[in-house]
Amino acid sequence: MNTTSLLLVCLSLVISPLSAQENLYTLTPVPLQDLSGFRPAAKNWQVVGQVAGGFADASLATTSGSGVLANLFSPEFQYKSEANLFSQFEHGDLYLELDFMVPKGSNSGIYLQSRYEIQLFDSWNVNKLAVQDCGSIYERWDERRPEGKKGFEGRPARVNAALAPGLWQHLVVLFQAPKFDKAGKKTENARFVKVVLNGVVIHENVAVSGPTRAAVAEDEKPHAPLMIQGDHGQVFFRNLKYGLLGELDLQLNGLNYEYYETTQRDFTKITAKELVRKGATEALDYRLADLSDKFSLKFAGKLDAPTTDTYTFTAYLSGNYQLQIDGKVVSPQESWTYLYGSPAKLQVPLTAGGHDFVFQFTKQDSWAPTGLALFVQKPNTKPVPLHASSSLPELPQPGLIELSAEREPTLLRSFLLFDQQKKTHCLSVGDPAGVHYSY
């Protein structure tokens, strides 16, 4: 891509409980005063204070101090497995959050369970992404396959959300480890539930059937350490935090639905004469409606909470919604939300045991996409879907807006994500010199 082009990624908000992390995950920071958070490492790994350099520098300078994990790569470590770094902690299901920086042309990767790689790479200005680009899930590899087909199952990032080399970038990963039965037979593949790079969703619900290339081993395990690749180039990390996630044994039983065809947005004014059909269902599902708009669906059942705790309900839909627990409305009065916008989040204290559950939503607007998803979780557990998987449409592919800044600066008013918040009054500037920025 021409460096005189200004690219603005149309940011897709996260369709999962990754947002509002502070309420859902209690994170453990990896100490970066020294290397005590890692297993014995080769001398290429050090803890430093500051990192400095420009976007054209193939190597970045460091100062003494603490707070930054540095792979000070040199050719003697190239393609040598001992240059990789392993965490002291082992993990199964995991929430991972970190900042990283690479210099121009550099290459590294984060291996979940030391086996499944998210690529860290200088992909600035790359237009057509491949499995080696930043944020991509790297391919698996089999030497027995024909030439040109040895690599398989890699998944390029959905969009190029990478920043220029020499800048700190933010990565969030929600990972589900492979599952095994009591005999040790694998029953479910490893899965990248969500990967977010610099505020942009780049993967969602991607299964990996086995270890990716250059993994520590070809076997799979319920628990293993995190591995950082150190044999390809310089890379730096800070603010490395993780949450080990458990299963939430929460059940929604005896679920029934009622389908109404109505133009009424107020739930209290929907009448029995507008009822079209009712019956039993296994999960919340918008497809129980015959129409794509001007309808209301009401679900009622028994929610069994395993422990006394504060539970977070996260809803995705276009329209108005209402959640009742034990006959009490716990959703706000202003309850309209948009399927691909910010989700509705409700925190509800529940005691252990059964609770009457009622969830209702109406969709009246023909322009809005139709879908319904409702997740529930408590701190440091994976979200449990109360909806059918096909009730949440796949996130649409984000597009790119490209403007050329050839002879003079080009200005574009825009929205941007900054510090985990959407800023609505921004000015993006494309400069002919190839250095683009936003106010």
Tab-separated table of C-alpha atoms in Angstrom:
chain	number	residue	atom	x	y	z
A	1	MET	CA	0.000	0.000	0.000
A	2	ASN	CA	1.212	3.499	-0.806
A	3	THR	CA	2.409	5.271	2.342
A	4	THR	CA	0.611	8.421	1.206
A	5	SER	CA	-2.716	6.709	1.900
A	6	LEU	CA	-4.623	7.410	5.097
A	7	LEU	CA	-6.468	4.311	6.252
A	8	LEU	CA	-9.251	4.489	8.796
A	9	VAL	CA	-10.550	1.172	10.112
A	10	CYS	CA	-14.318	1.169	10.578
A	11	LEU	CA	-14.180	-0.025	14.169
A	12	SER	CA	-16.357	-2.985	15.085
A	13	LEU	CA	-17.274	-3.070	18.745
A	14	VAL	CA	-16.634	-6.270	20.608
A	15	ILE	CA	-19.497	-8.761	20.427
A	16	SER	CA	-18.694	-10.560	23.685
A	17	PRO	CA	-18.075	-9.802	27.324
A	18	LEU	CA	-14.508	-8.676	26.542
A	19	SER	CA	-15.547	-5.084	27.025
A	20	ALA	CA	-16.106	-3.869	30.578
A	21	GLN	CA	-13.202	-6.132	31.557
A	22	GLU	CA	-12.886	-4.515	34.975
A	23	ASN	CA	-16.225	-5.991	36.034
A	24	LEU	CA	-15.796	-9.458	34.576
A	25	TYR	CA	-12.190	-10.443	35.180
A	26	THR	CA	-9.900	-10.145	38.156
A	27	LEU	CA	-6.501	-10.017	36.485
A	28	THR	CA	-3.093	-11.029	37.801
A	29	PRO	CA	-0.217	-8.835	36.583
A	30	VAL	CA	3.005	-10.547	35.542
A	31	PRO	CA	5.756	-8.781	37.547
A	32	LEU	CA	8.202	-6.948	35.296
A	33	GLN	CA	10.676	-5.711	37.893
A	34	ASP	CA	12.665	-8.818	36.989
A	35	LEU	CA	12.153	-12.153	35.184
A	36	SER	CA	10.658	-13.956	38.196
A	37	GLY	CA	7.344	-14.357	36.366
A	38	PHE	CA	9.039	-16.547	33.761
A	39	ARG	CA	10.939	-19.789	33.659
A	40	PRO	CA	14.746	-19.619	33.291
A	41	ALA	CA	15.430	-17.719	30.079
A	42	ALA	CA	18.230	-17.179	27.577
A	43	LYS	CA	20.161	-13.903	27.810
A	44	ASN	CA	18.174	-12.332	24.966
A	45	TRP	CA	15.351	-11.749	27.476
A	46	GLN	CA	15.822	-8.818	29.854
A	47	VAL	CA	13.759	-6.329	31.822
A	48	VAL	CA	14.348	-2.693	30.820
A	49	GLY	CA	12.925	0.737	31.637
A	50	GLN	CA	12.196	2.555	28.381
A	51	VAL	CA	12.123	1.776	24.656
A	52	ALA	CA	12.803	4.419	22.013
A	53	GLY	CA	13.090	4.626	18.237
A	54	GLY	CA	11.331	5.642	15.049
A	55	PHE	CA	9.044	3.794	12.665
A	56	ALA	CA	11.928	3.280	10.204
A	57	ASP	CA	14.314	1.766	12.784
A	58	ALA	CA	14.970	-1.967	12.508
A	59	SER	CA	16.235	-1.984	16.103
A	60	LEU	CA	14.950	-0.009	19.096
A	61	ALA	CA	17.082	1.407	21.902
A	62	THR	CA	16.419	0.677	25.585
A	63	THR	CA	17.331	2.212	28.933
A	64	SER	CA	17.977	0.446	32.224
A	65	GLY	CA	15.114	0.093	34.659
A	66	SER	CA	11.987	-2.035	34.991
A	67	GLY	CA	8.461	-2.345	33.677
A	68	VAL	CA	9.222	-3.526	30.124
A	69	LEU	CA	9.989	-7.090	29.058
A	70	ALA	CA	12.491	-6.969	26.187
A	71	ASN	CA	13.636	-9.545	23.687
A	72	LEU	CA	17.001	-8.043	22.687
A	73	PHE	CA	17.326	-10.343	19.722
A	74	SER	CA	20.666	-10.988	18.035
A	75	PRO	CA	21.533	-13.345	15.143
A	76	GLU	CA	22.953	-15.995	17.487
A	77	PHE	CA	19.380	-16.744	18.628
A	78	GLN	CA	17.800	-17.010	15.191
A	79	TYR	CA	15.627	-20.125	14.807
A	80	LYS	CA	16.795	-21.508	18.165
A	81	SER	CA	14.023	-22.743	20.452
A	82	GLU	CA	15.963	-21.830	23.586
A	83	ALA	CA	15.343	-18.162	22.683
A	84	ASN	CA	11.630	-18.583	23.476
A	85	LEU	CA	10.264	-17.479	26.851
A	86	PHE	CA	7.791	-19.426	29.022
A	87	SER	CA	5.551	-18.112	31.799
A	88	GLN	CA	5.699	-19.524	35.304
A	89	PHE	CA	1.910	-19.871	35.322
A	90	GLU	CA	0.106	-22.560	33.363
A	91	HIS	CA	-3.338	-21.991	31.954
A	92	GLY	CA	-6.391	-23.587	30.441
A	93	ASP	CA	-9.157	-21.129	29.553
A	94	LEU	CA	-7.592	-17.682	29.692
A	95	TYR	CA	-8.204	-13.951	29.439
A	96	LEU	CA	-4.963	-12.260	28.366
A	97	GLU	CA	-4.242	-8.561	28.016
A	98	LEU	CA	-0.943	-6.870	27.138
A	99	ASP	CA	0.855	-4.071	25.309
A	100	PHE	CA	3.544	-4.938	22.760
A	101	MET	CA	5.912	-3.108	20.439
A	102	VAL	CA	7.910	-4.306	17.433
A	103	PRO	CA	10.491	-2.410	15.359
A	104	LYS	CA	10.416	-2.233	11.576
A	105	GLY	CA	10.387	-5.688	9.985
A	106	SER	CA	10.348	-7.599	13.260
A	107	ASN	CA	8.518	-10.851	13.963
A	108	SER	CA	7.361	-12.582	17.142
A	109	GLY	CA	4.307	-14.368	18.482
A	110	ILE	CA	2.268	-15.253	21.560
A	111	TYR	CA	1.608	-18.990	21.899
A	112	LEU	CA	-1.403	-19.828	24.051
A	113	GLN	CA	-0.550	-22.997	26.010
A	114	SER	CA	2.814	-22.827	24.150
A	115	ARG	CA	0.965	-24.296	21.147
A	116	TYR	CA	-1.459	-21.901	19.420
A	117	GLU	CA	0.091	-18.737	18.007
A	118	ILE	CA	-1.215	-15.210	17.630
A	119	GLN	CA	1.289	-13.534	15.327
A	120	LEU	CA	3.065	-10.311	16.372
A	121	PHE	CA	4.567	-8.712	13.293
A	122	ASP	CA	5.339	-5.400	11.651
A	123	SER	CA	2.292	-5.263	9.359
A	124	TRP	CA	2.074	-1.489	9.015
A	125	ASN	CA	0.591	-0.515	5.625
A	126	VAL	CA	-0.118	-4.130	4.628
A	127	ASN	CA	-3.329	-4.222	2.605
A	128	LYS	CA	-3.962	-7.918	1.929
A	129	LEU	CA	-3.322	-9.798	5.167
A	130	ALA	CA	-1.794	-13.275	5.368
A	131	VAL	CA	-1.200	-15.687	8.250
A	132	GLN	CA	2.167	-14.101	9.070
A	133	ASP	CA	0.673	-10.642	9.626
A	134	CYS	CA	0.012	-9.016	12.961
A	135	GLY	CA	-2.861	-10.546	14.910
A	136	SER	CA	-3.277	-13.508	12.560
A	137	ILE	CA	-3.644	-17.051	13.880
A	138	TYR	CA	-0.620	-18.766	12.417
A	139	GLU	CA	-0.983	-21.846	10.248
A	140	ARG	CA	-0.471	-25.460	11.202
A	141	TRP	CA	2.275	-27.362	9.380
A	142	ASP	CA	2.754	-30.912	8.075
A	143	GLU	CA	5.896	-31.869	6.131
A	144	ARG	CA	4.096	-34.926	4.752
A	145	ARG	CA	1.703	-32.784	2.749
A	146	PRO	CA	2.479	-31.752	-0.874
A	147	GLU	CA	4.536	-28.644	-1.602
A	148	GLY	CA	2.417	-25.549	-1.347
A	149	LYS	CA	-0.011	-27.279	1.024
A	150	LYS	CA	2.218	-28.029	3.994
A	151	GLY	CA	0.747	-25.056	5.835
A	152	PHE	CA	-2.974	-25.240	6.599
A	153	GLU	CA	-5.742	-23.858	8.827
A	154	GLY	CA	-4.133	-20.455	9.331
A	155	ARG	CA	-6.526	-17.540	9.772
A	156	PRO	CA	-5.488	-14.007	8.752
A	157	ALA	CA	-6.739	-11.190	10.941
A	158	ARG	CA	-10.142	-9.867	9.861
A	159	VAL	CA	-8.718	-6.383	9.234
A	160	ASN	CA	-5.328	-4.743	9.581
A	161	ALA	CA	-5.544	-3.022	12.950
A	162	ALA	CA	-1.750	-2.876	13.396
A	163	LEU	CA	-0.035	0.388	14.227
A	164	ALA	CA	3.318	1.608	12.939
A	165	PRO	CA	6.488	-0.060	14.250
A	166	GLY	CA	7.888	1.667	17.319
A	167	LEU	CA	4.414	2.293	18.794
A	168	TRP	CA	2.835	0.461	21.703
A	169	GLN	CA	-0.084	-1.724	20.614
A	170	HIS	CA	-2.789	-3.327	22.749
A	171	LEU	CA	-3.837	-6.976	22.461
A	172	VAL	CA	-6.697	-8.778	24.223
A	173	VAL	CA	-7.295	-12.516	23.836
A	174	LEU	CA	-10.120	-14.662	25.200
A	175	PHE	CA	-8.981	-18.262	24.755
A	176	GLN	CA	-10.691	-21.597	25.330
A	177	ALA	CA	-8.353	-24.534	25.898
A	178	PRO	CA	-8.989	-27.945	24.300
A	179	LYS	CA	-11.248	-30.231	26.343
A	180	PHE	CA	-10.615	-33.874	27.212
A	181	ASP	CA	-12.690	-36.702	28.680
A	182	LYS	CA	-11.637	-38.772	31.684
A	183	ALA	CA	-9.679	-41.128	29.429
A	184	GLY	CA	-7.665	-38.216	28.030
A	185	LYS	CA	-9.347	-38.220	24.617
A	186	LYS	CA	-9.879	-34.752	23.168
A	187	THR	CA	-13.561	-33.853	22.977
A	188	GLU	CA	-13.294	-30.218	21.858
A	189	ASN	CA	-10.697	-28.214	19.941
A	190	ALA	CA	-8.864	-25.187	21.275
A	191	ARG	CA	-10.678	-21.989	20.338
A	192	PHE	CA	-9.899	-18.284	20.072
A	193	VAL	CA	-13.212	-16.987	21.372
A	194	LYS	CA	-12.235	-13.368	20.742
A	195	VAL	CA	-9.082	-11.499	19.734
A	196	VAL	CA	-9.022	-7.699	19.823
A	197	LEU	CA	-6.093	-5.667	18.480
A	198	ASN	CA	-5.958	-1.949	19.252
A	199	GLY	CA	-9.685	-1.920	19.997
A	200	VAL	CA	-10.704	-3.743	16.800
A	201	VAL	CA	-12.173	-7.265	16.710
A	202	ILE	CA	-9.888	-9.317	14.447
A	203	HIS	CA	-11.019	-12.874	15.345
A	204	GLU	CA	-14.172	-14.363	16.768
A	205	ASN	CA	-14.901	-17.992	17.618
A	206	VAL	CA	-12.027	-19.557	15.630
A	207	ALA	CA	-11.287	-23.223	16.396
A	208	VAL	CA	-7.766	-24.644	16.018
A	209	SER	CA	-7.601	-28.406	15.486
A	210	GLY	CA	-4.011	-28.724	16.730
A	211	PRO	CA	-0.766	-26.869	17.508
A	212	THR	CA	0.377	-24.238	15.019
A	213	ARG	CA	3.822	-24.213	13.432
A	214	ALA	CA	6.846	-23.880	15.774
A	215	ALA	CA	4.782	-24.856	18.824
A	216	VAL	CA	6.653	-26.324	21.784
A	217	ALA	CA	5.125	-29.762	21.034
A	218	GLU	CA	2.558	-31.453	18.828
A	219	ASP	CA	0.556	-32.890	21.719
A	220	GLU	CA	-2.303	-31.007	23.388
A	221	LYS	CA	-2.941	-30.564	27.107
A	222	PRO	CA	-5.573	-29.115	29.444
A	223	HIS	CA	-2.960	-26.782	30.979
A	224	ALA	CA	0.399	-25.428	29.787
A	225	PRO	CA	2.421	-22.204	30.090
A	226	LEU	CA	2.236	-19.185	27.831
A	227	MET	CA	5.141	-18.964	25.372
A	228	ILE	CA	6.591	-15.849	23.709
A	229	GLN	CA	8.587	-16.381	20.545
A	230	GLY	CA	12.105	-14.968	20.798
A	231	ASP	CA	14.017	-16.418	17.856
A	232	HIS	CA	12.868	-14.077	15.055
A	233	GLY	CA	13.366	-10.454	16.107
A	234	GLN	CA	13.100	-7.754	18.732
A	235	VAL	CA	9.822	-7.438	20.634
A	236	PHE	CA	8.832	-5.598	23.819
A	237	PHE	CA	5.969	-6.054	26.312
A	238	ARG	CA	4.420	-4.132	29.177
A	239	ASN	CA	1.207	-4.289	31.247
A	240	LEU	CA	1.054	-8.073	30.867
A	241	LYS	CA	-2.025	-9.340	32.778
A	242	TYR	CA	-4.039	-12.525	32.765
A	243	GLY	CA	-7.083	-14.164	34.307
A	244	LEU	CA	-7.420	-17.929	34.660
A	245	LEU	CA	-11.032	-18.739	33.807
A	246	GLY	CA	-13.279	-21.428	35.222
A	247	GLU	CA	-16.498	-22.985	34.023
A	248	LEU	CA	-19.814	-21.550	35.190
A	249	ASP	CA	-22.300	-24.332	35.834
A	250	LEU	CA	-25.429	-22.251	35.336
A	251	GLN	CA	-28.635	-23.729	33.943
A	252	LEU	CA	-31.748	-22.206	32.381
A	253	ASN	CA	-34.515	-24.785	32.716
A	254	GLY	CA	-38.159	-25.072	31.723
A	255	LEU	CA	-37.866	-22.323	29.133
A	256	ASN	CA	-41.002	-21.224	27.272
A	257	TYR	CA	-41.609	-18.477	24.729
A	258	GLU	CA	-44.447	-16.266	23.537
A	259	TYR	CA	-44.386	-14.636	20.094
A	260	TYR	CA	-46.357	-11.422	19.515
A	261	GLU	CA	-46.835	-9.431	16.323
A	262	THR	CA	-47.131	-5.840	17.481
A	263	THR	CA	-46.023	-2.287	16.802
A	264	GLN	CA	-45.974	-1.562	20.540
A	265	ARG	CA	-42.607	-0.709	22.125
A	266	ASP	CA	-43.977	-0.544	25.675
A	267	PHE	CA	-43.996	-4.083	27.126
A	268	THR	CA	-46.818	-3.230	29.541
A	269	LYS	CA	-49.129	-2.394	26.630
A	270	ILE	CA	-48.672	-5.623	24.662
A	271	THR	CA	-51.933	-7.572	24.902
A	272	ALA	CA	-53.033	-11.182	24.551
A	273	LYS	CA	-54.836	-10.421	21.274
A	274	GLU	CA	-51.405	-9.799	19.675
A	275	LEU	CA	-50.138	-13.231	20.724
A	276	VAL	CA	-49.477	-15.423	17.672
A	277	ARG	CA	-47.821	-18.498	19.153
A	278	LYS	CA	-46.276	-19.916	22.303
A	279	GLY	CA	-44.448	-23.077	23.292
A	280	ALA	CA	-41.317	-24.624	24.795
A	281	THR	CA	-37.799	-23.848	23.586
A	282	GLU	CA	-34.297	-24.942	24.552
A	283	ALA	CA	-32.735	-21.470	24.258
A	284	LEU	CA	-33.449	-17.837	23.422
A	285	ASP	CA	-33.726	-17.557	19.648
A	286	TYR	CA	-34.928	-14.653	17.479
A	287	ARG	CA	-35.800	-17.149	14.717
A	288	LEU	CA	-38.930	-18.091	16.692
A	289	ALA	CA	-40.382	-14.912	15.189
A	290	ASP	CA	-41.958	-15.044	11.722
A	291	LEU	CA	-41.343	-11.359	11.008
A	292	SER	CA	-38.041	-9.471	10.811
A	293	ASP	CA	-39.498	-6.453	12.632
A	294	LYS	CA	-42.674	-5.282	14.416
A	295	PHE	CA	-42.665	-8.244	16.800
A	296	SER	CA	-41.963	-9.076	20.409
A	297	LEU	CA	-40.574	-12.283	21.950
A	298	LYS	CA	-40.954	-13.158	25.616
A	299	PHE	CA	-38.968	-15.961	27.278
A	300	ALA	CA	-39.650	-17.346	30.770
A	301	GLY	CA	-37.963	-20.099	32.736
A	302	LYS	CA	-35.977	-20.981	35.849
A	303	LEU	CA	-32.382	-19.784	36.213
A	304	ASP	CA	-30.280	-21.911	38.569
A	305	ALA	CA	-27.306	-19.987	39.990
A	306	PRO	CA	-24.567	-22.247	41.415
A	307	THR	CA	-23.275	-19.748	44.022
A	308	THR	CA	-24.202	-16.453	45.638
A	309	ASP	CA	-22.451	-13.782	43.583
A	310	THR	CA	-22.927	-10.811	41.258
A	311	TYR	CA	-23.715	-12.040	37.756
A	312	THR	CA	-23.308	-9.991	34.580
A	313	PHE	CA	-25.898	-10.368	31.814
A	314	THR	CA	-24.748	-9.112	28.392
A	315	ALA	CA	-27.394	-8.693	25.689
A	316	TYR	CA	-27.015	-8.101	21.954
A	317	LEU	CA	-30.085	-7.150	19.925
A	318	SER	CA	-31.631	-4.288	17.983
A	319	GLY	CA	-34.633	-2.947	19.837
A	320	ASN	CA	-35.973	-2.641	23.358
A	321	TYR	CA	-35.361	-5.294	26.008
A	322	GLN	CA	-36.409	-6.079	29.556
A	323	LEU	CA	-34.950	-8.537	32.089
A	324	GLN	CA	-36.917	-9.645	35.135
A	325	ILE	CA	-35.475	-11.747	37.960
A	326	ASP	CA	-37.912	-13.061	40.584
A	327	GLY	CA	-40.580	-10.669	39.340
A	328	LYS	CA	-38.378	-7.572	39.588
A	329	VAL	CA	-37.335	-5.586	36.504
A	330	VAL	CA	-33.532	-5.238	36.659
A	331	SER	CA	-33.017	-3.549	33.265
A	332	PRO	CA	-33.091	0.262	32.878
A	333	GLN	CA	-36.172	2.102	31.705
A	334	GLU	CA	-34.295	3.333	28.612
A	335	SER	CA	-33.507	-0.051	27.140
A	336	TRP	CA	-33.025	0.443	23.382
A	337	THR	CA	-29.794	-0.986	21.972
A	338	TYR	CA	-28.266	-1.819	18.578
A	339	LEU	CA	-27.023	-5.290	17.622
A	340	TYR	CA	-23.587	-4.170	16.384
A	341	GLY	CA	-23.193	-1.300	18.830
A	342	SER	CA	-22.383	-1.346	22.518
A	343	PRO	CA	-24.039	-4.316	24.245
A	344	ALA	CA	-26.449	-3.968	27.137
A	345	LYS	CA	-24.763	-4.994	30.401
A	346	LEU	CA	-26.686	-5.691	33.584
A	347	GLN	CA	-25.106	-6.670	36.891
A	348	VAL	CA	-27.477	-8.640	39.083
A	349	PRO	CA	-26.753	-10.048	42.578
A	350	LEU	CA	-28.113	-13.602	42.808
A	351	THR	CA	-28.244	-16.047	45.661
A	352	ALA	CA	-27.431	-19.695	45.086
A	353	GLY	CA	-30.430	-21.638	43.805
A	354	GLY	CA	-33.366	-21.144	41.450
A	355	HIS	CA	-34.707	-17.784	40.244
A	356	ASP	CA	-37.675	-16.890	38.067
A	357	PHE	CA	-36.302	-15.566	34.783
A	358	VAL	CA	-38.154	-13.474	32.176
A	359	PHE	CA	-36.503	-11.833	29.180
A	360	GLN	CA	-38.466	-9.920	26.557
A	361	PHE	CA	-37.462	-7.872	23.547
A	362	THR	CA	-39.261	-6.010	20.795
A	363	LYS	CA	-37.914	-5.129	17.362
A	364	GLN	CA	-39.743	-2.388	15.510
A	365	ASP	CA	-37.169	-0.812	13.188
A	366	SER	CA	-36.832	-2.366	9.726
A	367	TRP	CA	-33.424	-0.728	9.113
A	368	ALA	CA	-31.801	-2.444	12.094
A	369	PRO	CA	-30.308	-5.968	11.806
A	370	THR	CA	-32.185	-8.762	13.549
A	371	GLY	CA	-30.483	-10.951	16.122
A	372	LEU	CA	-30.585	-11.932	19.777
A	373	ALA	CA	-27.875	-13.051	22.166
A	374	LEU	CA	-27.768	-13.135	25.955
A	375	PHE	CA	-24.642	-14.171	27.879
A	376	VAL	CA	-24.247	-14.521	31.635
A	377	GLN	CA	-21.091	-14.848	33.685
A	378	LYS	CA	-19.577	-14.031	37.036
A	379	PRO	CA	-16.005	-12.829	37.676
A	380	ASN	CA	-13.312	-15.029	36.113
A	381	THR	CA	-15.640	-17.450	34.383
A	382	LYS	CA	-16.304	-17.937	30.720
A	383	PRO	CA	-19.575	-16.407	29.479
A	384	VAL	CA	-22.451	-18.869	29.262
A	385	PRO	CA	-24.761	-18.302	26.260
A	386	LEU	CA	-28.478	-18.501	27.050
A	387	HIS	CA	-29.270	-18.237	23.322
A	388	ALA	CA	-28.988	-20.585	20.367
A	389	SER	CA	-25.672	-20.075	18.566
A	390	SER	CA	-27.401	-19.251	15.269
A	391	SER	CA	-29.450	-16.528	17.000
A	392	LEU	CA	-26.422	-14.196	16.902
A	393	PRO	CA	-25.580	-13.295	13.283
A	394	GLU	CA	-21.916	-13.274	12.331
A	395	LEU	CA	-20.220	-9.928	12.766
A	396	PRO	CA	-20.110	-8.207	9.352
A	397	GLN	CA	-16.739	-7.673	7.735
A	398	PRO	CA	-15.518	-4.164	8.589
A	399	GLY	CA	-14.557	-2.012	5.660
A	400	LEU	CA	-11.747	0.451	5.104
A	401	ILE	CA	-12.014	4.082	4.155
A	402	GLU	CA	-8.932	5.064	2.146
A	403	LEU	CA	-8.017	8.633	1.283
A	404	SER	CA	-4.886	9.704	-0.589
A	405	ALA	CA	-2.678	12.490	0.718
A	406	GLU	CA	-0.525	13.125	-2.324
A	407	ARG	CA	0.312	16.837	-2.622
A	408	GLU	CA	-1.133	18.345	0.534
A	409	PRO	CA	-2.500	17.118	3.872
A	410	THR	CA	-5.932	15.467	3.774
A	411	LEU	CA	-8.358	15.981	6.668
A	412	LEU	CA	-11.237	13.724	7.696
A	413	ARG	CA	-13.596	14.078	10.636
A	414	SER	CA	-14.020	10.669	12.238
A	415	PHE	CA	-14.742	8.496	15.266
A	416	LEU	CA	-11.805	6.734	16.920
A	417	LEU	CA	-11.266	4.325	19.799
A	418	PHE	CA	-8.809	5.754	22.325
A	419	ASP	CA	-8.022	4.386	25.772
A	420	GLN	CA	-10.903	1.879	25.453
A	421	GLN	CA	-13.429	4.648	24.710
A	422	LYS	CA	-15.004	5.851	21.470
A	423	LYS	CA	-14.104	9.482	20.801
A	424	THR	CA	-16.763	11.147	18.653
A	425	HIS	CA	-15.060	14.457	17.752
A	426	CYS	CA	-11.806	13.539	16.023
A	427	LEU	CA	-9.836	14.887	13.087
A	428	SER	CA	-7.665	12.418	11.176
A	429	VAL	CA	-4.819	13.924	9.178
A	430	GLY	CA	-3.096	12.255	6.239
A	431	ASP	CA	0.273	13.788	5.389
A	432	PRO	CA	2.087	13.358	2.042
A	433	ALA	CA	5.237	12.436	4.006
A	434	GLY	CA	3.481	9.254	5.105
A	435	VAL	CA	3.110	10.151	8.802
A	436	HIS	CA	-0.596	10.170	9.663
A	437	TYR	CA	-2.167	11.162	12.943
A	438	SER	CA	-5.414	12.119	14.648
A	439	TYR	CA	-6.520	14.852	17.026
